[in-house]
Tab-separated table of C-alpha atoms in Angstrom:
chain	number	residue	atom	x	y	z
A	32	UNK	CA	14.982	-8.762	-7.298
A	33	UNK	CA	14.907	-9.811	-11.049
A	34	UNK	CA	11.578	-7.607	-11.692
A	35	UNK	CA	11.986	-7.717	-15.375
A	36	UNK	CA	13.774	-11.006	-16.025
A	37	UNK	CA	11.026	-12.474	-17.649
A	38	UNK	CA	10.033	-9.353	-19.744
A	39	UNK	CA	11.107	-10.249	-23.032
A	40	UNK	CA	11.080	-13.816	-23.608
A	41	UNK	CA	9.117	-15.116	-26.160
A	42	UNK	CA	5.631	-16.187	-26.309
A	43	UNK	CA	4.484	-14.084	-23.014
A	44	UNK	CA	1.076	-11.890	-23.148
A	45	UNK	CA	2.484	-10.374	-20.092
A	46	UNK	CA	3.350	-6.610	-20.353
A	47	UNK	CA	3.491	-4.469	-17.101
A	48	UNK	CA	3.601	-5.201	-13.893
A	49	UNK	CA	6.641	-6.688	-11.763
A	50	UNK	CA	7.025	-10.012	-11.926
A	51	UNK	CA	8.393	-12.629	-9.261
A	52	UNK	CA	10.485	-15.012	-9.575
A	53	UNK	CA	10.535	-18.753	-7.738
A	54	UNK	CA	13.480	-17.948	-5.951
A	55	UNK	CA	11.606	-14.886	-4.562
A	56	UNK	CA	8.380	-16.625	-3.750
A	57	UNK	CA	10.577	-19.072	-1.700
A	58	UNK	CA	12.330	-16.978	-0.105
A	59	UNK	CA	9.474	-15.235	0.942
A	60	UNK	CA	7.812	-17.969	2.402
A	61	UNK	CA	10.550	-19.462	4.469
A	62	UNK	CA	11.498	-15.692	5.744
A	63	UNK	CA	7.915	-15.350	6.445
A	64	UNK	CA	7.756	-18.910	8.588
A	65	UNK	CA	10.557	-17.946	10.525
A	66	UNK	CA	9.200	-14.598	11.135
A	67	UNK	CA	6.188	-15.844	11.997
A	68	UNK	CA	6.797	-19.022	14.153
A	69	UNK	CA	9.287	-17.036	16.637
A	70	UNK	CA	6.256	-14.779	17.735
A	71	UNK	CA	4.069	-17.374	18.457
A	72	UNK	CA	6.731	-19.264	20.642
A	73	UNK	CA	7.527	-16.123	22.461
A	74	UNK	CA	3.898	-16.110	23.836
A	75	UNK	CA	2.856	-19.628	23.687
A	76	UNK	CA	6.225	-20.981	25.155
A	77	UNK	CA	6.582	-20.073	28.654
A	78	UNK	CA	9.755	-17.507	27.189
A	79	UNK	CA	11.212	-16.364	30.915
A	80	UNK	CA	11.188	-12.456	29.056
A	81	UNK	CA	8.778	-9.589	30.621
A	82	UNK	CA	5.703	-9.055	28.573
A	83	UNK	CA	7.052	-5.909	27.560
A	84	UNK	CA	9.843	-7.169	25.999
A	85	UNK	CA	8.005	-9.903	24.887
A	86	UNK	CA	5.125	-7.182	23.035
A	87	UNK	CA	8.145	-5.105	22.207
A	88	UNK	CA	9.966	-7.914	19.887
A	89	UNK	CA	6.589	-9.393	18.668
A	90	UNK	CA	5.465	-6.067	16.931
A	91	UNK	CA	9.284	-6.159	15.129
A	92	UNK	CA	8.899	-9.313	14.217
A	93	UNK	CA	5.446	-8.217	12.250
A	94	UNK	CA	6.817	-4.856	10.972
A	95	UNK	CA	9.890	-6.831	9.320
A	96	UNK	CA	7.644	-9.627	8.238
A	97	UNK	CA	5.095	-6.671	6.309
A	98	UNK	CA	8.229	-5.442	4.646
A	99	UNK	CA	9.313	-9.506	3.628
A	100	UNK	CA	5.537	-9.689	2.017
A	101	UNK	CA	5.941	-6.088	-0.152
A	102	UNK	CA	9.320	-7.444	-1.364
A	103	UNK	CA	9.038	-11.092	-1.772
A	104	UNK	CA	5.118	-11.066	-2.805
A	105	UNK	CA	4.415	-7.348	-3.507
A	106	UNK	CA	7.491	-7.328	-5.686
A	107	UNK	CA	7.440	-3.485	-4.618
A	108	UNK	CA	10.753	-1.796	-5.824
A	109	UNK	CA	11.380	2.075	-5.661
A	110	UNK	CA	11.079	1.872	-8.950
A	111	UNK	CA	7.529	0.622	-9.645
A	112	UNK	CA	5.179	2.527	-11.849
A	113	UNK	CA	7.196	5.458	-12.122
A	114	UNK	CA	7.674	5.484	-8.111
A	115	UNK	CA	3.958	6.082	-7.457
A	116	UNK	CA	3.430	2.633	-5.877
A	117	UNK	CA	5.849	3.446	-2.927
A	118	UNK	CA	4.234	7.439	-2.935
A	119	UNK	CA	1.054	6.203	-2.543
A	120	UNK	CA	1.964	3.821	0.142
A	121	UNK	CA	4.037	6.391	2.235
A	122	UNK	CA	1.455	8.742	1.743
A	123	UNK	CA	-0.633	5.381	3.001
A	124	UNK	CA	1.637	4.954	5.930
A	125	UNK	CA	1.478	8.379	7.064
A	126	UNK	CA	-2.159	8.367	7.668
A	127	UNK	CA	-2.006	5.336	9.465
A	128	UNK	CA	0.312	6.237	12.041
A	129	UNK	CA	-1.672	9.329	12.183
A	130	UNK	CA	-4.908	7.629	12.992
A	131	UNK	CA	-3.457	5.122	15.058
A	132	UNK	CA	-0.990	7.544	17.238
A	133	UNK	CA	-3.505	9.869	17.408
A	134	UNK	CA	-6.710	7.779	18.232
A	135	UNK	CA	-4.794	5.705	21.122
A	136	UNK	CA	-2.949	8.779	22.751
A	137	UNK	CA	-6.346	11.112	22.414
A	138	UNK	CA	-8.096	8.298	23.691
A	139	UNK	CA	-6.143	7.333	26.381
A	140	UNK	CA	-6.221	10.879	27.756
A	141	UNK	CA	-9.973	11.025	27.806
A	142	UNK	CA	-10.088	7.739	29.685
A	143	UNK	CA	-7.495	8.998	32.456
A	144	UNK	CA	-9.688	12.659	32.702
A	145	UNK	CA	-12.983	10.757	33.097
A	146	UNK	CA	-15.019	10.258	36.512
A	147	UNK	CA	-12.999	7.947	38.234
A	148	UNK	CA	-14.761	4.744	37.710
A	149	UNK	CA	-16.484	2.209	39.810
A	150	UNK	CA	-17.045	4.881	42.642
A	151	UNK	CA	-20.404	5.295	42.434
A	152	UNK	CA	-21.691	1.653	43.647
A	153	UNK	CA	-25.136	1.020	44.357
A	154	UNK	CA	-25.961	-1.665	46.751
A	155	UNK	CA	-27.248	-5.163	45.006
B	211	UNK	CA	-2.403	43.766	-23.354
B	212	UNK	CA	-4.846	41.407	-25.314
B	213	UNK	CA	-2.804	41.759	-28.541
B	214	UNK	CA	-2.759	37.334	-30.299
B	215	UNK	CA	0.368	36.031	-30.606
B	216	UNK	CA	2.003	35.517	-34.051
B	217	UNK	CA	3.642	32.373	-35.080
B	218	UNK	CA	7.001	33.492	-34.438
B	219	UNK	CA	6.121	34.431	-30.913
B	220	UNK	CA	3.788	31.082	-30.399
B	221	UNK	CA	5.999	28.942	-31.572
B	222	UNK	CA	9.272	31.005	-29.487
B	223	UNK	CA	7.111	29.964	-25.912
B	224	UNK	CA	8.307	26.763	-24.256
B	225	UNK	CA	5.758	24.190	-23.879
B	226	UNK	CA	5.589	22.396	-20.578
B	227	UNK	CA	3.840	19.682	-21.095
B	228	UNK	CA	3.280	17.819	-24.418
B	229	UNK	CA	0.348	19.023	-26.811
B	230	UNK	CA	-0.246	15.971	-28.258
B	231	UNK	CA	-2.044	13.972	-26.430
B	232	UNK	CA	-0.324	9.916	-26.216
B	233	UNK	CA	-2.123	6.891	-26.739
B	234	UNK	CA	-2.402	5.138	-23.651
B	235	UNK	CA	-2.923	1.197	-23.911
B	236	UNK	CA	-6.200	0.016	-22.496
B	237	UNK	CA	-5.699	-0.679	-18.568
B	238	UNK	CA	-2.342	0.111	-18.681
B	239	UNK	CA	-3.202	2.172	-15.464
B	240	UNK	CA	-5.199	-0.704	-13.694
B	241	UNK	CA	-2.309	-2.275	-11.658
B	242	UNK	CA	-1.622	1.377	-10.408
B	243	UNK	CA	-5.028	2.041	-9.708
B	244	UNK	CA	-5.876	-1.042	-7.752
B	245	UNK	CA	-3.029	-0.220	-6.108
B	246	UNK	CA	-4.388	2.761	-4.868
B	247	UNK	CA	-7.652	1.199	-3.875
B	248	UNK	CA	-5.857	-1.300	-1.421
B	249	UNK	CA	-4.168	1.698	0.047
B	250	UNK	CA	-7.567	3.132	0.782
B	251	UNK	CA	-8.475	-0.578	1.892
B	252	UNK	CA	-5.808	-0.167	3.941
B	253	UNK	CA	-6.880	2.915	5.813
B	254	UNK	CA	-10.410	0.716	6.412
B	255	UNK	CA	-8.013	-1.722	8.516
B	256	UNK	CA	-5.951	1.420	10.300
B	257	UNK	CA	-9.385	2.689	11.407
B	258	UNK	CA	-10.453	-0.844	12.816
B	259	UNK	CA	-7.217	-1.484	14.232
B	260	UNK	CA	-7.583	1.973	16.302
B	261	UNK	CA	-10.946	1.128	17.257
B	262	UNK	CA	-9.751	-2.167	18.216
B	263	UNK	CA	-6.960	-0.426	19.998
B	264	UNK	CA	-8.599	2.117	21.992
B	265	UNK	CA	-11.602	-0.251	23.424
B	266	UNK	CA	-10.124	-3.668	23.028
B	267	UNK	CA	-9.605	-3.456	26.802
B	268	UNK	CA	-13.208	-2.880	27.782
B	269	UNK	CA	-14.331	-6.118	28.617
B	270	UNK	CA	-17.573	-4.949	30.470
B	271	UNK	CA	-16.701	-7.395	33.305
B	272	UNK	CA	-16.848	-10.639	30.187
B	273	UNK	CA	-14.604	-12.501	29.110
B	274	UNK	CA	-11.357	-11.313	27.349
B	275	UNK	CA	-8.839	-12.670	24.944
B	276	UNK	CA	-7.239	-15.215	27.445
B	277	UNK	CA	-10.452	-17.033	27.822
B	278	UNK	CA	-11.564	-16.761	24.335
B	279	UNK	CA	-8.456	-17.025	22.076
B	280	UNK	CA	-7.376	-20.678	20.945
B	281	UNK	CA	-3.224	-19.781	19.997
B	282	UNK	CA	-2.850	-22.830	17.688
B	283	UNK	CA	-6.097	-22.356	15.813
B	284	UNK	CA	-4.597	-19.527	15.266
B	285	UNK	CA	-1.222	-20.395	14.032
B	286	UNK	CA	-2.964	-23.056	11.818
B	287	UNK	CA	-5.152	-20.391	10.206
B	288	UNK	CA	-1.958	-17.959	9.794
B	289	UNK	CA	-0.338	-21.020	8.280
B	290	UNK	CA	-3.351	-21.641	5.743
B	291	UNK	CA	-3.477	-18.248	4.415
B	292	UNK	CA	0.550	-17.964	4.123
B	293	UNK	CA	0.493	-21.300	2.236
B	294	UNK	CA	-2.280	-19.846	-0.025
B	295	UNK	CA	0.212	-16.418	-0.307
B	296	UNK	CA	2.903	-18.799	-1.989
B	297	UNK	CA	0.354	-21.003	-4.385
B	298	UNK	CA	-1.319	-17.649	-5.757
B	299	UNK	CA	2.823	-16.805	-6.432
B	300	UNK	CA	3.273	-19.751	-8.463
B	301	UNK	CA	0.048	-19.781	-10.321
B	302	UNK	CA	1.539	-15.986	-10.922
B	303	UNK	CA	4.483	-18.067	-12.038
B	304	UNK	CA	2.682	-20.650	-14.273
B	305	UNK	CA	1.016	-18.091	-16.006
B	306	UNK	CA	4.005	-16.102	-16.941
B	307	UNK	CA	4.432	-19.351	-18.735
B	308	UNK	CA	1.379	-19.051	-20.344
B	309	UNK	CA	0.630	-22.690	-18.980
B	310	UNK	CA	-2.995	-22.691	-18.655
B	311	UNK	CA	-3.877	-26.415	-16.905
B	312	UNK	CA	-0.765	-25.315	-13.962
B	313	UNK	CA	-2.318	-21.730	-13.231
B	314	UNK	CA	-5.499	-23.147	-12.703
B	315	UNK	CA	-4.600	-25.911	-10.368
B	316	UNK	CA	-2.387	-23.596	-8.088
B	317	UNK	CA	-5.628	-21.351	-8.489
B	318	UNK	CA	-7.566	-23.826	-6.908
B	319	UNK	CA	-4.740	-25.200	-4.351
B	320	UNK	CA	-5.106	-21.427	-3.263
B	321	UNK	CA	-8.366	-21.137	-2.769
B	322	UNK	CA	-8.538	-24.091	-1.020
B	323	UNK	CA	-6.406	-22.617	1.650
B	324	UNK	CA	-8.379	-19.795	1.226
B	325	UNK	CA	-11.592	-21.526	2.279
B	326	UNK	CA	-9.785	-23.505	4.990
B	327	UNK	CA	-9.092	-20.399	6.744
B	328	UNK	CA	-12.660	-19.198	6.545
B	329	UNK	CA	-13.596	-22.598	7.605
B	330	UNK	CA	-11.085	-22.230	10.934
B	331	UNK	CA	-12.231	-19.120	11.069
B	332	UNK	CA	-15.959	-19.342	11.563
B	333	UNK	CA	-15.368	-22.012	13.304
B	334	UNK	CA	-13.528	-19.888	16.004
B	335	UNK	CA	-16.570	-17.151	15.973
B	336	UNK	CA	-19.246	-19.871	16.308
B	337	UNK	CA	-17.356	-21.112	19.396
B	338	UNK	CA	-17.038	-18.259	20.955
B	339	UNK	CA	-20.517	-17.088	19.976
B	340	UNK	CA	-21.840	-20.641	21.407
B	341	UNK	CA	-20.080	-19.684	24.730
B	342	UNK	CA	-21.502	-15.932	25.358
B	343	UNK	CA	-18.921	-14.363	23.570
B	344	UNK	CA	-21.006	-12.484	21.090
B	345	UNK	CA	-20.560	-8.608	19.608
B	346	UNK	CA	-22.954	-7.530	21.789
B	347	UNK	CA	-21.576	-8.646	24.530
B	348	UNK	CA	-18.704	-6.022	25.311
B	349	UNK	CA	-16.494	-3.041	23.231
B	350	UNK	CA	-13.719	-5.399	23.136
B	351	UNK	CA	-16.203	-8.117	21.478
B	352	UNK	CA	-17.108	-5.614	18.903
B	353	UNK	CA	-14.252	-4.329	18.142
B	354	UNK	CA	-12.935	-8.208	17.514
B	355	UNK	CA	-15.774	-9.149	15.504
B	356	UNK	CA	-15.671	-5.903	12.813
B	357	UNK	CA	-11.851	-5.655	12.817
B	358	UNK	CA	-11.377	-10.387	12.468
B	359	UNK	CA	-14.919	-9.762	10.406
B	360	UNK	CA	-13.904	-7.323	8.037
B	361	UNK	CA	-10.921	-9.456	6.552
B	362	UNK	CA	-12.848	-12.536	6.978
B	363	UNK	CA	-15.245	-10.383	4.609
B	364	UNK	CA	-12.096	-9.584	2.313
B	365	UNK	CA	-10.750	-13.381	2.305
B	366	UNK	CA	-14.632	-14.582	1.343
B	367	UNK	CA	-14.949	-11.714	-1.491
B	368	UNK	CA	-11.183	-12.693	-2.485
B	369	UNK	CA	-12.184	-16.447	-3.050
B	370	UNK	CA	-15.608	-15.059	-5.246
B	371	UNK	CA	-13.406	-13.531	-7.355
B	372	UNK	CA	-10.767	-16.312	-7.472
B	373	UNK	CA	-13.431	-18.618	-8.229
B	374	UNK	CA	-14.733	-15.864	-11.208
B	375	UNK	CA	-11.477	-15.389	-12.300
B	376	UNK	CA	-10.905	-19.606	-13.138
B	377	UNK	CA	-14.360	-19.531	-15.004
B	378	UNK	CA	-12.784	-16.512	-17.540
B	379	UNK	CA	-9.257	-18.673	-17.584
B	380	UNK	CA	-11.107	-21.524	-18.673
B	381	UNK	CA	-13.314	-19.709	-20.947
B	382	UNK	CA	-10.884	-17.190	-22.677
B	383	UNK	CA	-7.535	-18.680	-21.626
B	384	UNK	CA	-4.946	-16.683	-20.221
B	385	UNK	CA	-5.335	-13.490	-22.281
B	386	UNK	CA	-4.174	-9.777	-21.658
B	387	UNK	CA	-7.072	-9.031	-19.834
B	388	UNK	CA	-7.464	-12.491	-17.635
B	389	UNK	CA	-3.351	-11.469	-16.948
B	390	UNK	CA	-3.968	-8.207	-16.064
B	391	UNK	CA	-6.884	-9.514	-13.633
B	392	UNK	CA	-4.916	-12.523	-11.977
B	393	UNK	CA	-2.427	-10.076	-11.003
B	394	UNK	CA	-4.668	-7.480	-9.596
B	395	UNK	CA	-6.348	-10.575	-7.493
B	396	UNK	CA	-2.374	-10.934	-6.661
B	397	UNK	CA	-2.050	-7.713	-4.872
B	398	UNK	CA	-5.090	-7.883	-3.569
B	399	UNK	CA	-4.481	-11.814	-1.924
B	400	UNK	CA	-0.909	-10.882	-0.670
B	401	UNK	CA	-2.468	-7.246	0.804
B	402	UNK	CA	-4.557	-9.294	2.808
B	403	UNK	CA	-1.661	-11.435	4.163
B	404	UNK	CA	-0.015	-8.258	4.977
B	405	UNK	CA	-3.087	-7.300	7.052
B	406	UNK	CA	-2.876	-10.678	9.016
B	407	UNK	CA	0.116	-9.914	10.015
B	408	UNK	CA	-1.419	-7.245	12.010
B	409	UNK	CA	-4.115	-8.689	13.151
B	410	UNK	CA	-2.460	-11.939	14.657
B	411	UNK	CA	-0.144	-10.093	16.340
B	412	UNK	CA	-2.008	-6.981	17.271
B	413	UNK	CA	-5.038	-8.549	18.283
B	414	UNK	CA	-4.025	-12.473	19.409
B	415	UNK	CA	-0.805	-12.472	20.330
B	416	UNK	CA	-0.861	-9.322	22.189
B	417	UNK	CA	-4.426	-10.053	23.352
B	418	UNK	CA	-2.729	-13.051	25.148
B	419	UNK	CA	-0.137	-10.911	26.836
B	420	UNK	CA	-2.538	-8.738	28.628
């Protein structure tokens, strides 16, 4: 990543802030086609895998395609502002997982302790 | 005891921070800041995306993703706003350049893209509306319309402000300020790729698999 390639040149009004190059945006894009076009074949094709291995490569796919769209479009480094870019999105990250995790496996319990369901039938 | 301290002694402590306070240059914190506010933006999505996740199975006995979800409308629409990701990058690029005419015609390539994906878009929710398929209509439903809604909401809100932000180009050319702004409405466009991501493989692709 050439964040500061441009930085000094002459004639630019731009001060802070990473800054992308072509080759970046590019690359980005055809990473990101790739990325994205082998999900979409896995389920639209008829792909001979089980659906969990199917679900289980699809949700890869996305997690390395979110990481292709910080770097290539983001331009997120380490290094931006001091560090408190990537702080504040681990910090971000952690409270997602914890909301997720811990909505679908609190959830999920409370569903499987509930009155079994579709006992109580009353005639039409 | 509550003796002052004389010069010597003041001047003997070690400071741990600096006394004099800096200049700071005006929104030299901005980028930072938005930054933050798509991370809260962000914990919006994680919220809907747990909704979405703990009732997206509750179809109340209607109709569920595989009679509702159209895959190639939806690869076209992830297409549109991933094309529109790379035009915002090189009106980024032509205004590094300070070329004014170039940044505002990838500007408008982008939100054309932008608007074609609303357009597929709400064309998708008045279909399924027009069949049955409304919020109402089950948890699943709702949880489809606010999560798909919510950064349909974004997108819309994204193009206002692209549309704002030409207007000041045009007006004041591409100053510190009207930089500073084009790349905040960077971060923001590209955050709401990133969010896509989830969403079309979350709630569509896996939606298919059920």
């Amino acid at each position: 990543m050439s964040a500061h390639e441009h930085h000094h040149e002459e004639g630019l009004i731009h001060g802070d802030g990473p800054h992308g190059t072509l080759k970046d945006y590019l690359t980005g894009f055809i990473l990101s086609v790739i990325l994205t076009a082998i999900p979409f074949w896995l389920v639209m094709g008829d792909v001979a895998w089980s659906k969990q291995t199917i679900a289980f490569v699809i949700v890869a796919f996305a997690a390395v395609q979110m990481v292709v769209h910080m770097v290539y479009f983001l331009h997120m480094t380490p290094k931006s502002e001091d560090g408190w870019t990537l702080t504040s999105l681990v910090f971000t990250l952690i409270l997602v997982v914890i909301t997720l995790a811990g909505s679908l496996w609190v959830m999920y319990h409370m569903d499987s302790n509930m009155m079994p369901k579709h006992e109580v039938s009353q005639p039409l | 005891m509550g003796h002052a301290l004389t010069t010597e002694q003041a001047a003997a402590r070690t400071l741990f921070y600096q006394a004099d306070e800096h200049d700071h240059e005006a929104g030299g914190s901005t980028l930072l800041g938005f930054w933050i506010y798509l991370m809260s933006d962000c914990l919006i999505f994680a919220v809907l995306f747990a909704t979405y996740g703990v009732v997206g199975g509750n179809y109340a006995a209607g109709p569920g993703p595989k009679d509702l979800f159209d895959l190639s409308l939806v690869a076209l629409n992830t297409s549109m706003l991933l094309l529109s990701s790379m035009t915002y990058g090189f009106a980024m690029l032509s205004s590094y350049r300070n070329k004014v005419a170039a940044t505002q015609v990838w500007l408008v390539v982008t939100g054309l893209f932008g608007a074609a994906f609303l357009g597929i878009e709400l064309y998708e929710f008045a279909h399924m509306i027009h069949e049955g398929a409304t919020p109402q209509r089950s948890a699943f439903l709702s949880a489809f319309f606010t999560l798909v809604g919510t950064h349909g909401l974004h997108v819309t809100f994204g193009i206002v402000w692209l549309i704002t932000l030409m207007v000041q180009i045009g007006k004041h050319g591409l100053n510190k300020a009207n930089a500073r702004r084009l790349a905040c409405l960077s971060l923001f466009w590209h955050f709401l790729d990133v969010i896509w991501i989830g969403v079309f493989t979350f709630v569509y692709l896996m939606g298919m698999l059920r």
